[in-house]
mmCIF file of N, CA and C in Angstrom:
data_model
loop_
_atom_site.group_PDB
_atom_site.id
_atom_site.type_symbol
_atom_site.label_atom_id
_atom_site.label_comp_id
_atom_site.label_asym_id
_atom_site.label_seq_id
_atom_site.Cartn_x
_atom_site.Cartn_y
_atom_site.Cartn_z
ATOM 1 N N UNK A 1 -10.519 24.356 -59.834
ATOM 2 C CA UNK A 1 -11.383 24.897 -58.985
ATOM 3 C C UNK A 1 -12.304 23.776 -58.504
ATOM 4 N N UNK A 2 -12.634 22.855 -59.255
ATOM 5 C CA UNK A 2 -13.408 21.670 -58.918
ATOM 6 C C UNK A 2 -12.635 20.910 -57.834
ATOM 7 N N UNK A 3 -11.331 20.803 -58.029
ATOM 8 C CA UNK A 3 -10.516 19.916 -56.984
ATOM 9 C C UNK A 3 -10.720 20.565 -55.776
ATOM 10 N N UNK A 4 -10.594 21.866 -55.646
ATOM 11 C CA UNK A 4 -10.665 22.610 -54.364
ATOM 12 C C UNK A 4 -11.951 22.303 -53.813
ATOM 13 N N UNK A 5 -13.065 22.582 -54.542
ATOM 14 C CA UNK A 5 -14.481 22.097 -53.823
ATOM 15 C C UNK A 5 -14.486 20.858 -53.268
ATOM 16 N N UNK A 6 -14.014 19.855 -54.018
ATOM 17 C CA UNK A 6 -14.121 18.465 -53.551
ATOM 18 C C UNK A 6 -13.287 18.303 -52.265
ATOM 19 N N UNK A 7 -12.263 18.779 -52.187
ATOM 20 C CA UNK A 7 -11.370 18.740 -50.904
ATOM 21 C C UNK A 7 -12.141 19.483 -49.737
ATOM 22 N N UNK A 8 -12.800 20.618 -50.090
ATOM 23 C CA UNK A 8 -13.515 21.479 -48.967
ATOM 24 C C UNK A 8 -14.807 20.657 -48.585
ATOM 25 N N UNK A 9 -15.432 20.044 -49.761
ATOM 26 C CA UNK A 9 -16.619 19.160 -49.469
ATOM 27 C C UNK A 9 -16.237 17.952 -48.518
ATOM 28 N N UNK A 10 -15.120 17.334 -48.861
ATOM 29 C CA UNK A 10 -14.776 16.228 -48.022
ATOM 30 C C UNK A 10 -14.322 16.427 -46.526
ATOM 31 N N UNK A 11 -13.591 17.710 -46.611
ATOM 32 C CA UNK A 11 -13.269 18.110 -45.087
ATOM 33 C C UNK A 11 -14.379 18.624 -44.203
ATOM 34 N N UNK A 12 -15.226 19.311 -44.864
ATOM 35 C CA UNK A 12 -16.255 19.939 -44.246
ATOM 36 C C UNK A 12 -17.239 18.994 -43.355
ATOM 37 N N UNK A 13 -17.661 17.821 -43.935
ATOM 38 C CA UNK A 13 -18.575 16.960 -43.022
ATOM 39 C C UNK A 13 -17.836 16.448 -41.929
ATOM 40 N N UNK A 14 -16.578 16.099 -41.864
ATOM 41 C CA UNK A 14 -15.743 15.623 -40.657
ATOM 42 C C UNK A 14 -15.741 16.817 -39.710
ATOM 43 N N UNK A 15 -15.419 18.034 -40.145
ATOM 44 C CA UNK A 15 -15.330 19.053 -39.282
ATOM 45 C C UNK A 15 -16.518 19.388 -38.582
ATOM 46 N N UNK A 16 -17.786 19.199 -39.354
ATOM 47 C CA UNK A 16 -18.945 19.475 -38.785
ATOM 48 C C UNK A 16 -19.284 18.369 -37.837
ATOM 49 N N UNK A 17 -19.011 17.123 -37.986
ATOM 50 C CA UNK A 17 -19.071 16.039 -37.058
ATOM 51 C C UNK A 17 -18.279 16.224 -35.865
ATOM 52 N N UNK A 18 -17.220 16.708 -35.980
ATOM 53 C CA UNK A 18 -16.317 16.999 -34.742
ATOM 54 C C UNK A 18 -16.860 18.180 -33.929
ATOM 55 N N UNK A 19 -17.228 19.194 -34.730
ATOM 56 C CA UNK A 19 -17.690 20.402 -34.004
ATOM 57 C C UNK A 19 -19.073 20.063 -33.181
ATOM 58 N N UNK A 20 -20.020 19.291 -33.796
ATOM 59 C CA UNK A 20 -21.172 18.792 -33.113
ATOM 60 C C UNK A 20 -20.906 17.874 -31.973
ATOM 61 N N UNK A 21 -19.999 17.006 -32.054
ATOM 62 C CA UNK A 21 -19.666 16.073 -30.917
ATOM 63 C C UNK A 21 -18.902 16.929 -29.885
ATOM 64 N N UNK A 22 -18.196 17.883 -30.203
ATOM 65 C CA UNK A 22 -17.805 18.826 -29.171
ATOM 66 C C UNK A 22 -18.647 19.718 -28.423
ATOM 67 N N UNK A 23 -19.661 20.213 -29.331
ATOM 68 C CA UNK A 23 -20.794 21.029 -28.662
ATOM 69 C C UNK A 23 -21.716 20.054 -27.929
ATOM 70 N N UNK A 24 -21.775 18.833 -28.060
ATOM 71 C CA UNK A 24 -22.888 17.960 -27.323
ATOM 72 C C UNK A 24 -22.265 17.207 -26.297
ATOM 73 N N UNK A 25 -20.907 17.356 -25.957
ATOM 74 C CA UNK A 25 -20.219 16.712 -24.836
ATOM 75 C C UNK A 25 -20.664 17.430 -23.482
ATOM 76 N N UNK A 26 -21.263 16.669 -22.503
ATOM 77 C CA UNK A 26 -21.598 17.427 -21.270
ATOM 78 C C UNK A 26 -20.594 17.825 -20.587
ATOM 79 N N UNK A 27 -20.735 18.980 -20.018
ATOM 80 C CA UNK A 27 -19.538 19.477 -19.024
ATOM 81 C C UNK A 27 -19.486 18.584 -17.798
ATOM 82 N N UNK A 28 -18.181 18.611 -17.341
ATOM 83 C CA UNK A 28 -18.026 17.763 -16.039
ATOM 84 C C UNK A 28 -18.736 18.391 -14.806
ATOM 85 N N UNK A 29 -19.079 17.683 -13.979
ATOM 86 C CA UNK A 29 -19.967 18.263 -12.791
ATOM 87 C C UNK A 29 -18.994 19.092 -12.120
ATOM 88 N N UNK A 30 -19.686 20.184 -11.599
ATOM 89 C CA UNK A 30 -18.813 21.178 -10.760
ATOM 90 C C UNK A 30 -18.371 20.395 -9.418
ATOM 91 N N UNK A 31 -17.125 20.677 -9.018
ATOM 92 C CA UNK A 31 -16.678 20.028 -7.823
ATOM 93 C C UNK A 31 -16.205 18.622 -7.991
ATOM 94 N N UNK A 32 -16.434 18.016 -9.216
ATOM 95 C CA UNK A 32 -16.149 16.565 -9.336
ATOM 96 C C UNK A 32 -14.496 16.522 -9.343
ATOM 97 N N UNK A 33 -14.023 15.381 -8.508
ATOM 98 C CA UNK A 33 -12.637 15.229 -8.728
ATOM 99 C C UNK A 33 -12.121 14.882 -10.101
ATOM 100 N N UNK A 34 -10.961 14.832 -10.482
ATOM 101 C CA UNK A 34 -10.536 14.408 -11.702
ATOM 102 C C UNK A 34 -10.292 12.829 -11.665
ATOM 103 N N UNK A 35 -10.344 12.328 -12.767
ATOM 104 C CA UNK A 35 -10.309 10.739 -12.721
ATOM 105 C C UNK A 35 -8.897 10.390 -11.869
ATOM 106 N N UNK A 36 -9.034 9.256 -11.393
ATOM 107 C CA UNK A 36 -7.853 8.822 -10.634
ATOM 108 C C UNK A 36 -6.798 8.312 -11.350
ATOM 109 N N UNK A 37 -5.425 8.589 -11.058
ATOM 110 C CA UNK A 37 -4.251 8.159 -11.661
ATOM 111 C C UNK A 37 -4.166 6.793 -11.684
ATOM 112 N N UNK A 38 -3.461 6.177 -12.808
ATOM 113 C CA UNK A 38 -3.302 4.707 -12.919
ATOM 114 C C UNK A 38 -2.651 4.233 -11.713
ATOM 115 N N UNK A 39 -2.997 3.134 -11.077
ATOM 116 C CA UNK A 39 -2.367 2.650 -9.916
ATOM 117 C C UNK A 39 -2.875 3.256 -8.670
ATOM 118 N N UNK A 40 -3.786 4.155 -8.669
ATOM 119 C CA UNK A 40 -4.287 4.756 -7.518
ATOM 120 C C UNK A 40 -4.875 3.679 -6.451
ATOM 121 N N UNK A 41 -4.691 3.846 -5.197
ATOM 122 C CA UNK A 41 -5.200 2.833 -4.296
ATOM 123 C C UNK A 41 -6.637 3.030 -4.242
ATOM 124 N N UNK A 42 -7.418 2.160 -4.301
ATOM 125 C CA UNK A 42 -9.030 2.264 -4.107
ATOM 126 C C UNK A 42 -9.375 2.591 -2.689
ATOM 127 N N UNK A 43 -10.481 3.137 -2.465
ATOM 128 C CA UNK A 43 -10.988 3.267 -1.075
ATOM 129 C C UNK A 43 -11.128 2.051 -0.483
ATOM 130 N N UNK A 44 -10.986 2.140 0.909
ATOM 131 C CA UNK A 44 -11.269 0.824 1.599
ATOM 132 C C UNK A 44 -12.587 0.260 1.346
ATOM 133 N N UNK A 45 -12.741 -1.079 1.470
ATOM 134 C CA UNK A 45 -14.254 -1.707 1.161
ATOM 135 C C UNK A 45 -15.185 -1.113 2.262
ATOM 136 N N UNK A 46 -16.317 -0.657 1.754
ATOM 137 C CA UNK A 46 -17.416 -0.086 2.782
ATOM 138 C C UNK A 46 -17.300 1.401 2.863
ATOM 139 N N UNK A 47 -16.336 2.085 2.239
ATOM 140 C CA UNK A 47 -16.140 3.510 2.361
ATOM 141 C C UNK A 47 -17.232 4.177 1.882
ATOM 142 N N UNK A 48 -17.654 5.211 2.454
ATOM 143 C CA UNK A 48 -18.619 6.158 1.903
ATOM 144 C C UNK A 48 -17.924 7.128 1.007
ATOM 145 N N UNK A 49 -18.136 7.087 -0.226
ATOM 146 C CA UNK A 49 -17.320 7.878 -1.306
ATOM 147 C C UNK A 49 -18.486 8.790 -2.176
ATOM 148 N N UNK A 50 -18.270 10.105 -2.111
ATOM 149 C CA UNK A 50 -19.036 10.959 -2.895
ATOM 150 C C UNK A 50 -18.310 11.690 -4.066
ATOM 151 N N UNK A 51 -18.970 11.882 -5.132
ATOM 152 C CA UNK A 51 -18.320 12.330 -6.319
ATOM 153 C C UNK A 51 -17.791 13.863 -6.363
ATOM 154 N N UNK A 52 -18.359 14.595 -5.437
ATOM 155 C CA UNK A 52 -18.124 15.978 -5.253
ATOM 156 C C UNK A 52 -17.947 16.564 -3.814
ATOM 157 N N UNK A 53 -17.486 17.502 -3.586
ATOM 158 C CA UNK A 53 -17.187 18.098 -2.268
ATOM 159 C C UNK A 53 -18.586 18.484 -1.630
ATOM 160 N N UNK A 54 -18.637 18.529 -0.284
ATOM 161 C CA UNK A 54 -19.787 18.721 0.212
ATOM 162 C C UNK A 54 -19.965 20.357 0.252
ATOM 163 N N UNK A 55 -21.148 20.706 0.385
ATOM 164 C CA UNK A 55 -21.420 22.380 0.576
ATOM 165 C C UNK A 55 -20.987 22.694 1.812
ATOM 166 N N UNK A 56 -20.766 24.075 2.100
ATOM 167 C CA UNK A 56 -20.624 24.435 3.279
ATOM 168 C C UNK A 56 -21.487 24.234 4.282
ATOM 169 N N UNK A 57 -21.122 23.953 5.595
ATOM 170 C CA UNK A 57 -22.285 23.754 6.649
ATOM 171 C C UNK A 57 -23.128 25.049 6.846
ATOM 172 N N UNK A 58 -24.361 24.714 7.055
ATOM 173 C CA UNK A 58 -25.396 25.781 7.175
ATOM 174 C C UNK A 58 -25.237 26.264 8.697
ATOM 175 N N UNK A 59 -25.744 27.435 9.001
ATOM 176 C CA UNK A 59 -25.666 28.025 10.235
ATOM 177 C C UNK A 59 -26.518 27.029 11.234
ATOM 178 N N UNK A 60 -25.994 26.665 12.310
ATOM 179 C CA UNK A 60 -26.657 25.848 13.236
ATOM 180 C C UNK A 60 -26.696 26.437 14.712
ATOM 181 N N UNK A 61 -27.875 26.910 15.034
ATOM 182 C CA UNK A 61 -27.854 27.368 16.509
ATOM 183 C C UNK A 61 -27.748 26.328 17.529
ATOM 184 N N UNK A 62 -26.914 26.450 18.326
ATOM 185 C CA UNK A 62 -26.655 25.441 19.399
ATOM 186 C C UNK A 62 -27.509 25.766 20.602
ATOM 187 N N UNK A 63 -28.503 24.994 21.135
ATOM 188 C CA UNK A 63 -29.362 25.145 22.066
ATOM 189 C C UNK A 63 -28.525 24.941 23.382
ATOM 190 N N UNK A 64 -28.995 25.475 24.547
ATOM 191 C CA UNK A 64 -28.448 25.202 25.864
ATOM 192 C C UNK A 64 -28.371 23.698 26.109
ATOM 193 N N UNK A 65 -27.348 23.251 26.900
ATOM 194 C CA UNK A 65 -27.200 21.820 26.984
ATOM 195 C C UNK A 65 -28.196 21.398 28.098
ATOM 196 N N UNK A 66 -28.731 20.308 27.897
ATOM 197 C CA UNK A 66 -29.695 19.617 28.763
ATOM 198 C C UNK A 66 -28.889 19.130 29.972
ATOM 199 N N UNK A 67 -29.419 19.098 31.157
ATOM 200 C CA UNK A 67 -28.732 18.642 32.344
ATOM 201 C C UNK A 67 -27.607 19.536 32.827
ATOM 202 N N UNK A 68 -26.728 18.939 33.651
ATOM 203 C CA UNK A 68 -25.639 19.784 34.426
ATOM 204 C C UNK A 68 -24.407 20.112 33.218
ATOM 205 N N UNK A 69 -23.967 21.202 33.418
ATOM 206 C CA UNK A 69 -22.771 21.453 32.442
ATOM 207 C C UNK A 69 -21.719 20.586 32.596
ATOM 208 N N UNK A 70 -21.026 20.194 31.243
ATOM 209 C CA UNK A 70 -20.049 19.169 31.260
ATOM 210 C C UNK A 70 -20.298 17.725 30.902
ATOM 211 N N UNK A 71 -21.553 17.612 31.247
ATOM 212 C CA UNK A 71 -21.963 16.142 31.158
ATOM 213 C C UNK A 71 -22.229 15.861 29.737
ATOM 214 N N UNK A 72 -22.845 16.628 29.140
ATOM 215 C CA UNK A 72 -23.318 16.539 27.632
ATOM 216 C C UNK A 72 -22.533 17.409 26.744
ATOM 217 N N UNK A 73 -22.079 16.831 25.523
ATOM 218 C CA UNK A 73 -21.286 17.535 24.747
ATOM 219 C C UNK A 73 -22.032 17.726 23.409
ATOM 220 N N UNK A 74 -21.837 18.898 22.735
ATOM 221 C CA UNK A 74 -22.605 19.265 21.398
ATOM 222 C C UNK A 74 -21.757 18.577 20.370
ATOM 223 N N UNK A 75 -22.513 17.834 19.619
ATOM 224 C CA UNK A 75 -21.818 17.288 18.287
ATOM 225 C C UNK A 75 -22.434 17.933 17.082
ATOM 226 N N UNK A 76 -21.612 18.956 16.486
ATOM 227 C CA UNK A 76 -22.137 19.822 15.407
ATOM 228 C C UNK A 76 -22.762 18.811 14.227
ATOM 229 N N UNK A 77 -23.614 19.327 13.508
ATOM 230 C CA UNK A 77 -24.230 18.531 12.377
ATOM 231 C C UNK A 77 -23.045 18.313 11.321
ATOM 232 N N UNK A 78 -23.393 17.654 10.330
ATOM 233 C CA UNK A 78 -22.483 17.143 9.328
ATOM 234 C C UNK A 78 -23.264 16.734 8.078
ATOM 235 N N UNK A 79 -22.526 16.843 7.065
ATOM 236 C CA UNK A 79 -22.972 16.423 5.696
ATOM 237 C C UNK A 79 -23.031 14.979 5.596
ATOM 238 N N UNK A 80 -23.866 14.300 4.976
ATOM 239 C CA UNK A 80 -24.043 12.822 4.712
ATOM 240 C C UNK A 80 -24.190 12.592 3.307
ATOM 241 N N UNK A 81 -23.648 11.685 2.669
ATOM 242 C CA UNK A 81 -23.940 11.355 1.072
ATOM 243 C C UNK A 81 -24.933 10.172 1.065
ATOM 244 N N UNK A 82 -26.149 10.477 0.440
ATOM 245 C CA UNK A 82 -27.168 9.452 0.277
ATOM 246 C C UNK A 82 -27.152 8.446 -0.994
ATOM 247 N N UNK A 83 -25.934 8.758 -1.606
ATOM 248 C CA UNK A 83 -25.758 8.265 -2.999
ATOM 249 C C UNK A 83 -26.201 8.866 -4.125
ATOM 250 N N UNK A 84 -26.998 10.024 -3.827
ATOM 251 C CA UNK A 84 -27.323 10.862 -5.075
ATOM 252 C C UNK A 84 -26.890 12.409 -4.597
ATOM 253 N N UNK A 85 -27.005 12.804 -3.457
ATOM 254 C CA UNK A 85 -26.943 14.089 -3.034
ATOM 255 C C UNK A 85 -26.520 14.234 -1.552
ATOM 256 N N UNK A 86 -25.882 15.193 -1.078
ATOM 257 C CA UNK A 86 -25.757 15.401 0.295
ATOM 258 C C UNK A 86 -26.869 15.910 1.094
ATOM 259 N N UNK A 87 -26.912 15.263 2.161
ATOM 260 C CA UNK A 87 -28.134 15.473 3.190
ATOM 261 C C UNK A 87 -27.510 16.064 4.604
ATOM 262 N N UNK A 88 -28.055 17.079 4.967
ATOM 263 C CA UNK A 88 -27.752 17.582 6.346
ATOM 264 C C UNK A 88 -28.126 16.744 7.435
ATOM 265 N N UNK A 89 -27.244 16.404 8.452
ATOM 266 C CA UNK A 89 -27.653 15.788 9.670
ATOM 267 C C UNK A 89 -27.342 16.783 10.698
ATOM 268 N N UNK A 90 -28.590 17.208 11.202
ATOM 269 C CA UNK A 90 -28.339 18.197 12.485
ATOM 270 C C UNK A 90 -27.496 17.755 13.603
ATOM 271 N N UNK A 91 -26.939 18.713 14.287
ATOM 272 C CA UNK A 91 -26.205 18.423 15.490
ATOM 273 C C UNK A 91 -27.034 17.858 16.741
ATOM 274 N N UNK A 92 -26.427 17.320 17.610
ATOM 275 C CA UNK A 92 -27.209 16.755 18.832
ATOM 276 C C UNK A 92 -26.262 16.790 20.139
ATOM 277 N N UNK A 93 -26.948 16.865 21.220
ATOM 278 C CA UNK A 93 -26.117 16.627 22.358
ATOM 279 C C UNK A 93 -25.880 15.124 22.800
ATOM 280 N N UNK A 94 -24.691 14.791 23.135
ATOM 281 C CA UNK A 94 -24.326 13.361 23.650
ATOM 282 C C UNK A 94 -23.782 13.249 24.859
ATOM 283 N N UNK A 95 -23.650 12.059 25.442
ATOM 284 C CA UNK A 95 -22.996 11.874 26.701
ATOM 285 C C UNK A 95 -21.512 11.839 26.415
ATOM 286 N N UNK A 96 -20.732 12.598 27.223
ATOM 287 C CA UNK A 96 -19.152 12.472 27.039
ATOM 288 C C UNK A 96 -18.858 11.136 27.548
ATOM 289 N N UNK A 97 -18.038 10.393 26.918
ATOM 290 C CA UNK A 97 -17.594 8.979 27.370
ATOM 291 C C UNK A 97 -16.862 9.169 28.723
ATOM 292 N N UNK A 98 -16.060 10.041 28.880
ATOM 293 C CA UNK A 98 -15.229 10.320 30.177
ATOM 294 C C UNK A 98 -14.858 11.788 30.099
ATOM 295 N N UNK A 99 -14.422 12.174 31.304
ATOM 296 C CA UNK A 99 -14.189 13.632 31.481
ATOM 297 C C UNK A 99 -13.280 14.506 30.611
ATOM 298 N N UNK A 100 -12.415 13.719 30.068
ATOM 299 C CA UNK A 100 -11.408 14.487 29.174
ATOM 300 C C UNK A 100 -11.619 14.043 27.732
ATOM 301 N N UNK A 101 -12.590 13.419 27.343
ATOM 302 C CA UNK A 101 -12.814 13.029 25.968
ATOM 303 C C UNK A 101 -13.043 14.206 25.217
ATOM 304 N N UNK A 102 -12.646 14.352 23.856
ATOM 305 C CA UNK A 102 -12.769 15.320 22.974
ATOM 306 C C UNK A 102 -13.451 14.705 21.747
ATOM 307 N N UNK A 103 -14.565 15.467 21.089
ATOM 308 C CA UNK A 103 -15.075 14.953 20.025
ATOM 309 C C UNK A 103 -14.264 15.499 18.820
ATOM 310 N N UNK A 104 -13.967 14.525 17.914
ATOM 311 C CA UNK A 104 -13.365 14.847 16.747
ATOM 312 C C UNK A 104 -14.383 14.728 15.439
ATOM 313 N N UNK A 105 -14.666 15.906 14.898
ATOM 314 C CA UNK A 105 -15.726 16.037 14.037
ATOM 315 C C UNK A 105 -15.496 15.187 12.701
ATOM 316 N N UNK A 106 -16.651 14.668 11.924
ATOM 317 C CA UNK A 106 -16.325 13.875 10.855
ATOM 318 C C UNK A 106 -16.135 14.892 9.715
ATOM 319 N N UNK A 107 -15.324 14.392 8.813
ATOM 320 C CA UNK A 107 -14.897 15.123 7.616
ATOM 321 C C UNK A 107 -14.894 14.352 6.273
ATOM 322 N N UNK A 108 -14.814 15.152 5.247
ATOM 323 C CA UNK A 108 -14.772 14.641 3.864
ATOM 324 C C UNK A 108 -13.243 14.852 3.360
ATOM 325 N N UNK A 109 -12.651 13.863 2.982
ATOM 326 C CA UNK A 109 -11.185 13.947 2.582
ATOM 327 C C UNK A 109 -11.241 13.701 1.085
ATOM 328 N N UNK A 110 -10.586 14.711 0.202
ATOM 329 C CA UNK A 110 -10.602 14.587 -1.059
ATOM 330 C C UNK A 110 -9.597 13.442 -1.475
ATOM 331 N N UNK A 111 -9.696 12.568 -2.353
ATOM 332 C CA UNK A 111 -9.067 11.486 -2.793
ATOM 333 C C UNK A 111 -9.102 11.142 -4.457
ATOM 334 N N UNK A 112 -8.422 10.351 -4.776
ATOM 335 C CA UNK A 112 -8.383 10.082 -6.368
ATOM 336 C C UNK A 112 -9.652 9.533 -6.754
ATOM 337 N N UNK A 113 -10.528 8.917 -6.024
ATOM 338 C CA UNK A 113 -11.746 8.427 -6.488
ATOM 339 C C UNK A 113 -12.933 9.367 -5.876
ATOM 340 N N UNK A 114 -12.763 10.377 -5.420
ATOM 341 C CA UNK A 114 -13.800 11.192 -4.972
ATOM 342 C C UNK A 114 -13.530 11.690 -3.543
ATOM 343 N N UNK A 115 -14.492 12.133 -2.963
ATOM 344 C CA UNK A 115 -14.471 12.612 -1.436
ATOM 345 C C UNK A 115 -14.912 11.406 -0.403
ATOM 346 N N UNK A 116 -13.943 10.996 0.439
ATOM 347 C CA UNK A 116 -14.046 9.892 1.348
ATOM 348 C C UNK A 116 -14.583 10.365 2.580
ATOM 349 N N UNK A 117 -15.769 9.790 3.173
ATOM 350 C CA UNK A 117 -16.055 10.278 4.496
ATOM 351 C C UNK A 117 -15.263 9.486 5.559
ATOM 352 N N UNK A 118 -14.837 10.310 6.463
ATOM 353 C CA UNK A 118 -14.139 9.828 7.804
ATOM 354 C C UNK A 118 -15.032 10.209 8.866
ATOM 355 N N UNK A 119 -15.651 9.207 9.626
ATOM 356 C CA UNK A 119 -16.629 9.441 10.653
ATOM 357 C C UNK A 119 -16.033 10.194 11.811
ATOM 358 N N UNK A 120 -16.827 10.883 12.490
ATOM 359 C CA UNK A 120 -16.345 11.474 13.887
ATOM 360 C C UNK A 120 -16.141 10.466 14.923
ATOM 361 N N UNK A 121 -15.225 10.799 15.737
ATOM 362 C CA UNK A 121 -14.824 9.866 16.827
ATOM 363 C C UNK A 121 -14.431 10.529 18.330
ATOM 364 N N UNK A 122 -14.388 9.930 19.252
ATOM 365 C CA UNK A 122 -13.811 10.498 20.426
ATOM 366 C C UNK A 122 -12.484 10.269 20.717
ATOM 367 N N UNK A 123 -11.680 11.320 21.103
ATOM 368 C CA UNK A 123 -10.219 11.311 21.337
ATOM 369 C C UNK A 123 -9.974 11.313 22.988
#
C-alpha cells in the first residue's frame, strides 16, 4: 500500500504541472494563419503582412460623381493594416487615366506568413 501511494504521489505533481501548463497556454488568435511550412518562401521585402484576415468591408454609400459622367471613377474603400489592427480607408473618386481603364481593387491574399496586401491598380 505504501508503494502505491509513493507512485501516485510521484506521478501526481507531474500531472498537475502538465495540466496547469495546458490550462495556462493562450489560445491562438482567431483568424491567425498556421505557422509557415519549412522552406516556405518569405513575402517580398517591404510587403505589408497582417497576421489575420481583414474583417468584411462595411457598407459604404457611393456619392454621386463630381463633374461629368465617366471622367471620375469610384475607388471603393479598403482595409489597411497599421501594424496592430485593420483600419478602414474610405472610398474616393479619382480620375480615370484613360477611357478604357478599369480599377482593380486591392486585396488581402492568405499566405504561409499571414495575409499579404496586394495594392489596387489600373488595368
